[in-house]
Amino acid sequence: MELSRVPDQHLEFPTNTVIASQLWTPSVSVPAGFTGEGLPVGLELMALPYHEADLLSLAYGVEQATRARRAPGLPTVG
């Protein structure tokens, strides 16, 4: 495939992280739960520039309130 014919897809399907990176604002992703199939769901929180401490406090509070974090299941041996 010729590179000049490859469509520019970097913003056709923006991820939730595009907004924070384009605005140069601090952001953090915290666990928010799981889908019905057991896939993890994350919540991205953003703050004003230079408010990283507030953002981390909020992220910690969300994690404590939701208790959505769990260790991945490891395969059993034998």
PDB file of N, CA and C in Angstrom, residues 25-58:
ATOM      1  N   THR A  25      -4.072  20.173  28.883  1.00  0.00           N
ATOM      2  CA  THR A  25      -4.545  20.213  30.263  1.00  0.00           C
ATOM      3  C   THR A  25      -4.189  18.915  30.960  1.00  0.00           C
ATOM      4  N   PRO A  26      -4.003  18.946  32.256  1.00  0.00           N
ATOM      5  CA  PRO A  26      -3.727  17.708  32.981  1.00  0.00           C
ATOM      6  C   PRO A  26      -4.959  16.805  32.972  1.00  0.00           C
ATOM      7  N   SER A  27      -4.710  15.523  32.857  1.00  0.00           N
ATOM      8  CA  SER A  27      -5.803  14.563  32.881  1.00  0.00           C
ATOM      9  C   SER A  27      -5.313  13.262  33.488  1.00  0.00           C
ATOM     10  N   VAL A  28      -6.259  12.468  33.947  1.00  0.00           N
ATOM     11  CA  VAL A  28      -5.947  11.166  34.527  1.00  0.00           C
ATOM     12  C   VAL A  28      -7.125  10.246  34.241  1.00  0.00           C
ATOM     13  N   SER A  29      -6.823   8.994  34.030  1.00  0.00           N
ATOM     14  CA  SER A  29      -7.857   7.994  33.801  1.00  0.00           C
ATOM     15  C   SER A  29      -7.958   7.115  35.040  1.00  0.00           C
ATOM     16  N   VAL A  30      -9.186   6.907  35.500  1.00  0.00           N
ATOM     17  CA  VAL A  30      -9.403   6.067  36.676  1.00  0.00           C
ATOM     18  C   VAL A  30     -10.368   4.945  36.308  1.00  0.00           C
ATOM     19  N   PRO A  31     -10.264   3.803  36.979  1.00  0.00           N
ATOM     20  CA  PRO A  31     -11.192   2.719  36.714  1.00  0.00           C
ATOM     21  C   PRO A  31     -12.617   3.130  37.108  1.00  0.00           C
ATOM     22  N   ALA A  32     -13.583   2.802  36.240  1.00  0.00           N
ATOM     23  CA  ALA A  32     -14.966   3.194  36.512  1.00  0.00           C
ATOM     24  C   ALA A  32     -15.915   2.007  36.572  1.00  0.00           C
ATOM     25  N   GLY A  33     -15.424   0.819  36.322  1.00  0.00           N
ATOM     26  CA  GLY A  33     -16.291  -0.353  36.359  1.00  0.00           C
ATOM     27  C   GLY A  33     -15.973  -1.300  35.223  1.00  0.00           C
ATOM     28  N   PHE A  34     -16.944  -2.142  34.895  1.00  0.00           N
ATOM     29  CA  PHE A  34     -16.745  -3.165  33.877  1.00  0.00           C
ATOM     30  C   PHE A  34     -18.006  -3.313  33.041  1.00  0.00           C
ATOM     31  N   THR A  35     -17.810  -3.709  31.787  1.00  0.00           N
ATOM     32  CA  THR A  35     -18.955  -3.978  30.920  1.00  0.00           C
ATOM     33  C   THR A  35     -19.582  -5.302  31.327  1.00  0.00           C
ATOM     34  N   GLY A  36     -20.697  -5.616  30.709  1.00  0.00           N
ATOM     35  CA  GLY A  36     -21.339  -6.897  30.973  1.00  0.00           C
ATOM     36  C   GLY A  36     -20.469  -8.084  30.618  1.00  0.00           C
ATOM     37  N   GLU A  37     -19.544  -7.870  29.683  1.00  0.00           N
ATOM     38  CA  GLU A  37     -18.620  -8.938  29.282  1.00  0.00           C
ATOM     39  C   GLU A  37     -17.358  -8.969  30.134  1.00  0.00           C
ATOM     40  N   GLY A  38     -17.255  -8.067  31.106  1.00  0.00           N
ATOM     41  CA  GLY A  38     -16.106  -8.056  31.989  1.00  0.00           C
ATOM     42  C   GLY A  38     -14.955  -7.186  31.539  1.00  0.00           C
ATOM     43  N   LEU A  39     -15.142  -6.404  30.472  1.00  0.00           N
ATOM     44  CA  LEU A  39     -14.072  -5.515  30.022  1.00  0.00           C
ATOM     45  C   LEU A  39     -14.021  -4.265  30.885  1.00  0.00           C
ATOM     46  N   PRO A  40     -12.826  -3.786  31.194  1.00  0.00           N
ATOM     47  CA  PRO A  40     -12.720  -2.605  32.059  1.00  0.00           C
ATOM     48  C   PRO A  40     -13.178  -1.331  31.346  1.00  0.00           C
ATOM     49  N   VAL A  41     -13.763  -0.435  32.115  1.00  0.00           N
ATOM     50  CA  VAL A  41     -14.194   0.874  31.623  1.00  0.00           C
ATOM     51  C   VAL A  41     -13.464   1.923  32.437  1.00  0.00           C
ATOM     52  N   GLY A  42     -12.920   2.929  31.763  1.00  0.00           N
ATOM     53  CA  GLY A  42     -12.202   3.992  32.447  1.00  0.00           C
ATOM     54  C   GLY A  42     -12.933   5.318  32.332  1.00  0.00           C
ATOM     55  N   LEU A  43     -12.655   6.188  33.261  1.00  0.00           N
ATOM     56  CA  LEU A  43     -13.217   7.531  33.280  1.00  0.00           C
ATOM     57  C   LEU A  43     -12.046   8.502  33.246  1.00  0.00           C
ATOM     58  N   GLU A  44     -12.027   9.380  32.247  1.00  0.00           N
ATOM     59  CA  GLU A  44     -10.955  10.363  32.180  1.00  0.00           C
ATOM     60  C   GLU A  44     -11.421  11.653  32.839  1.00  0.00           C
ATOM     61  N   LEU A  45     -10.628  12.133  33.767  1.00  0.00           N
ATOM     62  CA  LEU A  45     -10.900  13.391  34.460  1.00  0.00           C
ATOM     63  C   LEU A  45      -9.889  14.427  33.991  1.00  0.00           C
ATOM     64  N   MET A  46     -10.351  15.644  33.828  1.00  0.00           N
ATOM     65  CA  MET A  46      -9.478  16.736  33.392  1.00  0.00           C
ATOM     66  C   MET A  46      -9.561  17.883  34.386  1.00  0.00           C
ATOM     67  N   ALA A  47      -8.503  18.674  34.431  1.00  0.00           N
ATOM     68  CA  ALA A  47      -8.465  19.828  35.329  1.00  0.00           C
ATOM     69  C   ALA A  47      -7.894  21.029  34.588  1.00  0.00           C
ATOM     70  N   LEU A  48      -7.998  22.146  35.223  1.00  0.00           N
ATOM     71  CA  LEU A  48      -7.386  23.353  34.672  1.00  0.00           C
ATOM     72  C   LEU A  48      -5.868  23.234  34.762  1.00  0.00           C
ATOM     73  N   PRO A  49      -5.154  23.937  33.898  1.00  0.00           N
ATOM     74  CA  PRO A  49      -3.694  23.910  33.990  1.00  0.00           C
ATOM     75  C   PRO A  49      -3.212  24.307  35.395  1.00  0.00           C
ATOM     76  N   TYR A  50      -2.193  23.616  35.838  1.00  0.00           N
ATOM     77  CA  TYR A  50      -1.556  23.838  37.145  1.00  0.00           C
ATOM     78  C   TYR A  50      -2.428  23.440  38.327  1.00  0.00           C
ATOM     79  N   HIS A  51      -3.475  22.636  38.097  1.00  0.00           N
ATOM     80  CA  HIS A  51      -4.320  22.132  39.175  1.00  0.00           C
ATOM     81  C   HIS A  51      -4.179  20.614  39.292  1.00  0.00           C
ATOM     82  N   GLU A  52      -2.958  20.150  39.099  1.00  0.00           N
ATOM     83  CA  GLU A  52      -2.710  18.714  39.143  1.00  0.00           C
ATOM     84  C   GLU A  52      -3.030  18.113  40.507  1.00  0.00           C
ATOM     85  N   ALA A  53      -2.725  18.822  41.574  1.00  0.00           N
ATOM     86  CA  ALA A  53      -2.992  18.290  42.916  1.00  0.00           C
ATOM     87  C   ALA A  53      -4.496  18.090  43.119  1.00  0.00           C
ATOM     88  N   ASP A  54      -5.293  19.051  42.661  1.00  0.00           N
ATOM     89  CA  ASP A  54      -6.749  18.908  42.770  1.00  0.00           C
ATOM     90  C   ASP A  54      -7.236  17.716  41.945  1.00  0.00           C
ATOM     91  N   LEU A  55      -6.662  17.555  40.773  1.00  0.00           N
ATOM     92  CA  LEU A  55      -7.053  16.459  39.893  1.00  0.00           C
ATOM     93  C   LEU A  55      -6.732  15.110  40.534  1.00  0.00           C
ATOM     94  N   LEU A  56      -5.552  14.997  41.098  1.00  0.00           N
ATOM     95  CA  LEU A  56      -5.185  13.731  41.738  1.00  0.00           C
ATOM     96  C   LEU A  56      -6.036  13.452  42.964  1.00  0.00           C
ATOM     97  N   SER A  57      -6.408  14.483  43.702  1.00  0.00           N
ATOM     98  CA  SER A  57      -7.306  14.292  44.849  1.00  0.00           C
ATOM     99  C   SER A  57      -8.672  13.805  44.385  1.00  0.00           C
ATOM    100  N   LEU A  58      -9.179  14.394  43.313  1.00  0.00           N
ATOM    101  CA  LEU A  58     -10.459  13.969  42.767  1.00  0.00           C
ATOM    102  C   LEU A  58     -10.385  12.531  42.259  1.00  0.00           C
TER     103      LEU A  58
END
